[in-house]
Amino acid sequence: QVQLVESGGGLVQAGGSLTLSCAASGRSFSQYTVGWFRQAPGKERETVSTISRSDGRTYYADSVKGRFTISRDNAKNAMYLQMNGLKPEDTAVYYCAARISDLLPYNYWGQGTQVTVSS
């Protein structure tokens, strides 16, 4: 198993930047495909960005392409989401998650961190 803890959320003005961090403990972090997800009030949870365990391939939602960058540091058991050019519509609770196989759902989740972007 792996335990995940997010940090780095907060309040920022539109156009600003934040970096979210996800610290992992438990089994070797490098064995997991990991990703960032978000859920805004009244909306369904959506995938923001993922990074594969096997080849480091990344995925970004169209809404964040060119603004957000996902990265991982397996030596530190950590994952990051650099968010630039933030918009009010990026306001949500952001979660990091992990799965042991790309054929399985994400089954390890952090508690979430709030990101609020003011206009």
PDB file of C-alpha atoms in Angstrom:
ATOM      1  CA  GLN A   1       0.000   0.000   0.000  1.00  0.00           C
ATOM      2  CA  VAL A   2       0.945   3.625  -0.307  1.00  0.00           C
ATOM      3  CA  GLN A   3      -0.194   6.627   1.701  1.00  0.00           C
ATOM      4  CA  LEU A   4      -0.446  10.020   0.028  1.00  0.00           C
ATOM      5  CA  VAL A   5      -0.449  13.501   1.544  1.00  0.00           C
ATOM      6  CA  GLU A   6      -0.938  16.649  -0.513  1.00  0.00           C
ATOM      7  CA  SER A   7       0.304  20.115   0.360  1.00  0.00           C
ATOM      8  CA  GLY A   8       0.794  23.480  -1.271  1.00  0.00           C
ATOM      9  CA  GLY A   9      -2.752  24.606  -1.879  1.00  0.00           C
ATOM     10  CA  GLY A  10      -3.933  28.083  -1.049  1.00  0.00           C
ATOM     11  CA  LEU A  11      -5.455  31.320  -2.275  1.00  0.00           C
ATOM     12  CA  VAL A  12      -3.907  33.013  -5.293  1.00  0.00           C
ATOM     13  CA  GLN A  13      -4.929  35.735  -7.705  1.00  0.00           C
ATOM     14  CA  ALA A  14      -5.700  34.969 -11.306  1.00  0.00           C
ATOM     15  CA  GLY A  15      -2.505  34.713 -13.308  1.00  0.00           C
ATOM     16  CA  GLY A  16      -0.549  33.540 -10.312  1.00  0.00           C
ATOM     17  CA  SER A  17       1.244  30.272  -9.636  1.00  0.00           C
ATOM     18  CA  LEU A  18       1.184  27.483  -7.102  1.00  0.00           C
ATOM     19  CA  THR A  19       3.088  24.248  -6.727  1.00  0.00           C
ATOM     20  CA  LEU A  20       1.301  21.282  -5.219  1.00  0.00           C
ATOM     21  CA  SER A  21       3.278  18.489  -3.634  1.00  0.00           C
ATOM     22  CA  CYS A  22       2.284  14.916  -2.901  1.00  0.00           C
ATOM     23  CA  ALA A  23       4.370  12.967  -0.403  1.00  0.00           C
ATOM     24  CA  ALA A  24       4.121   9.200  -0.514  1.00  0.00           C
ATOM     25  CA  SER A  25       4.942   6.594   2.074  1.00  0.00           C
ATOM     26  CA  GLY A  26       4.703   2.843   2.008  1.00  0.00           C
ATOM     27  CA  ARG A  27       5.668   0.649  -0.908  1.00  0.00           C
ATOM     28  CA  SER A  28       8.130   1.897  -3.505  1.00  0.00           C
ATOM     29  CA  PHE A  29       6.659   4.970  -5.093  1.00  0.00           C
ATOM     30  CA  SER A  30       8.302   4.228  -8.418  1.00  0.00           C
ATOM     31  CA  GLN A  31       6.030   1.218  -8.889  1.00  0.00           C
ATOM     32  CA  TYR A  32       2.953   3.420  -9.184  1.00  0.00           C
ATOM     33  CA  THR A  33       1.396   5.427 -11.930  1.00  0.00           C
ATOM     34  CA  VAL A  34       0.355   8.666 -10.258  1.00  0.00           C
ATOM     35  CA  GLY A  35      -1.788  11.608 -11.069  1.00  0.00           C
ATOM     36  CA  TRP A  36      -3.516  14.773  -9.997  1.00  0.00           C
ATOM     37  CA  PHE A  37      -7.286  15.123  -9.980  1.00  0.00           C
ATOM     38  CA  ARG A  38      -9.587  17.938  -8.949  1.00  0.00           C
ATOM     39  CA  GLN A  39     -13.168  18.458  -7.942  1.00  0.00           C
ATOM     40  CA  ALA A  40     -14.936  21.791  -7.909  1.00  0.00           C
ATOM     41  CA  PRO A  41     -18.167  22.357  -5.958  1.00  0.00           C
ATOM     42  CA  GLY A  42     -21.114  20.851  -7.765  1.00  0.00           C
ATOM     43  CA  LYS A  43     -18.937  19.232 -10.400  1.00  0.00           C
ATOM     44  CA  GLU A  44     -17.613  15.761 -10.995  1.00  0.00           C
ATOM     45  CA  ARG A  45     -14.014  14.902 -10.257  1.00  0.00           C
ATOM     46  CA  GLU A  46     -11.796  15.322 -13.286  1.00  0.00           C
ATOM     47  CA  THR A  47      -8.346  14.160 -14.244  1.00  0.00           C
ATOM     48  CA  VAL A  48      -5.862  17.022 -14.355  1.00  0.00           C
ATOM     49  CA  SER A  49      -2.608  15.266 -15.164  1.00  0.00           C
ATOM     50  CA  THR A  50      -0.981  11.864 -14.846  1.00  0.00           C
ATOM     51  CA  ILE A  51       2.507  10.432 -15.156  1.00  0.00           C
ATOM     52  CA  SER A  52       3.105   6.801 -15.958  1.00  0.00           C
ATOM     53  CA  ARG A  53       5.216   4.507 -13.822  1.00  0.00           C
ATOM     54  CA  SER A  54       6.604   2.647 -16.790  1.00  0.00           C
ATOM     55  CA  ASP A  55       7.887   5.264 -19.203  1.00  0.00           C
ATOM     56  CA  GLY A  56       7.184   8.594 -17.534  1.00  0.00           C
ATOM     57  CA  ARG A  57       4.648   9.470 -20.200  1.00  0.00           C
ATOM     58  CA  THR A  58       2.451  12.355 -19.147  1.00  0.00           C
ATOM     59  CA  TYR A  59      -1.152  13.291 -19.791  1.00  0.00           C
ATOM     60  CA  TYR A  60      -2.753  16.689 -19.366  1.00  0.00           C
ATOM     61  CA  ALA A  61      -6.366  17.728 -19.556  1.00  0.00           C
ATOM     62  CA  ASP A  62      -6.929  20.182 -22.385  1.00  0.00           C
ATOM     63  CA  SER A  63      -7.952  22.823 -19.866  1.00  0.00           C
ATOM     64  CA  VAL A  64      -4.493  22.854 -18.254  1.00  0.00           C
ATOM     65  CA  LYS A  65      -2.166  22.120 -21.170  1.00  0.00           C
ATOM     66  CA  GLY A  66       0.609  24.658 -21.417  1.00  0.00           C
ATOM     67  CA  ARG A  67      -0.065  25.953 -17.901  1.00  0.00           C
ATOM     68  CA  PHE A  68       0.456  22.971 -15.580  1.00  0.00           C
ATOM     69  CA  THR A  69       3.456  20.657 -15.341  1.00  0.00           C
ATOM     70  CA  ILE A  70       3.489  17.319 -13.551  1.00  0.00           C
ATOM     71  CA  SER A  71       6.689  15.765 -12.263  1.00  0.00           C
ATOM     72  CA  ARG A  72       7.818  13.061  -9.906  1.00  0.00           C
ATOM     73  CA  ASP A  73      10.921  12.392  -7.848  1.00  0.00           C
ATOM     74  CA  ASN A  74      11.008   8.687  -7.053  1.00  0.00           C
ATOM     75  CA  ALA A  75      14.075   9.104  -4.851  1.00  0.00           C
ATOM     76  CA  LYS A  76      12.063  11.432  -2.631  1.00  0.00           C
ATOM     77  CA  ASN A  77       8.792   9.502  -2.982  1.00  0.00           C
ATOM     78  CA  ALA A  78       7.150  12.677  -4.177  1.00  0.00           C
ATOM     79  CA  MET A  79       5.099  14.115  -6.997  1.00  0.00           C
ATOM     80  CA  TYR A  80       4.467  17.711  -7.934  1.00  0.00           C
ATOM     81  CA  LEU A  81       2.100  19.845  -9.944  1.00  0.00           C
ATOM     82  CA  GLN A  82       3.432  23.219 -11.021  1.00  0.00           C
ATOM     83  CA  MET A  83       0.490  25.440 -11.860  1.00  0.00           C
ATOM     84  CA  ASN A  84       1.061  28.664 -13.749  1.00  0.00           C
ATOM     85  CA  GLY A  85      -1.359  31.137 -15.227  1.00  0.00           C
ATOM     86  CA  LEU A  86      -4.058  30.114 -12.801  1.00  0.00           C
ATOM     87  CA  LYS A  87      -7.644  30.949 -13.648  1.00  0.00           C
ATOM     88  CA  PRO A  88     -10.729  31.183 -11.415  1.00  0.00           C
ATOM     89  CA  GLU A  89     -12.029  28.029 -13.088  1.00  0.00           C
ATOM     90  CA  ASP A  90      -9.039  26.148 -11.647  1.00  0.00           C
ATOM     91  CA  THR A  91     -10.572  26.574  -8.191  1.00  0.00           C
ATOM     92  CA  ALA A  92     -11.125  23.107  -6.735  1.00  0.00           C
ATOM     93  CA  VAL A  93      -9.911  20.568  -4.245  1.00  0.00           C
ATOM     94  CA  TYR A  94      -6.887  18.868  -5.764  1.00  0.00           C
ATOM     95  CA  TYR A  95      -6.101  15.241  -4.997  1.00  0.00           C
ATOM     96  CA  CYS A  96      -3.117  13.101  -5.778  1.00  0.00           C
ATOM     97  CA  ALA A  97      -3.714   9.448  -6.468  1.00  0.00           C
ATOM     98  CA  ALA A  98      -1.790   6.316  -7.337  1.00  0.00           C
ATOM     99  CA  ARG A  99      -2.372   2.965  -8.961  1.00  0.00           C
ATOM    100  CA  ILE A 100      -0.120  -0.052  -9.249  1.00  0.00           C
ATOM    101  CA  SER A 101      -1.155  -0.850 -12.817  1.00  0.00           C
ATOM    102  CA  ASP A 102      -2.448   1.175 -15.736  1.00  0.00           C
ATOM    103  CA  LEU A 103      -5.092  -1.525 -16.107  1.00  0.00           C
ATOM    104  CA  LEU A 104      -6.535  -0.786 -12.673  1.00  0.00           C
ATOM    105  CA  PRO A 105      -8.364   2.219 -11.253  1.00  0.00           C
ATOM    106  CA  TYR A 106      -6.644   4.698  -8.990  1.00  0.00           C
ATOM    107  CA  ASN A 107      -7.182   3.197  -5.567  1.00  0.00           C
ATOM    108  CA  TYR A 108      -4.866   5.226  -3.354  1.00  0.00           C
ATOM    109  CA  TRP A 109      -5.895   8.810  -2.686  1.00  0.00           C
ATOM    110  CA  GLY A 110      -4.714  11.705  -0.618  1.00  0.00           C
ATOM    111  CA  GLN A 111      -7.011  13.847   1.494  1.00  0.00           C
ATOM    112  CA  GLY A 112      -6.963  16.763  -0.919  1.00  0.00           C
ATOM    113  CA  THR A 113      -5.745  20.336  -0.828  1.00  0.00           C
ATOM    114  CA  GLN A 114      -7.852  23.393  -1.639  1.00  0.00           C
ATOM    115  CA  VAL A 115      -6.805  25.709  -4.448  1.00  0.00           C
ATOM    116  CA  THR A 116      -8.748  28.954  -4.752  1.00  0.00           C
ATOM    117  CA  VAL A 117      -8.095  31.412  -7.561  1.00  0.00           C
ATOM    118  CA  SER A 118      -9.594  34.851  -7.186  1.00  0.00           C
ATOM    119  CA  SER A 119     -10.477  37.020 -10.143  1.00  0.00           C
TER     120      SER A 119
END
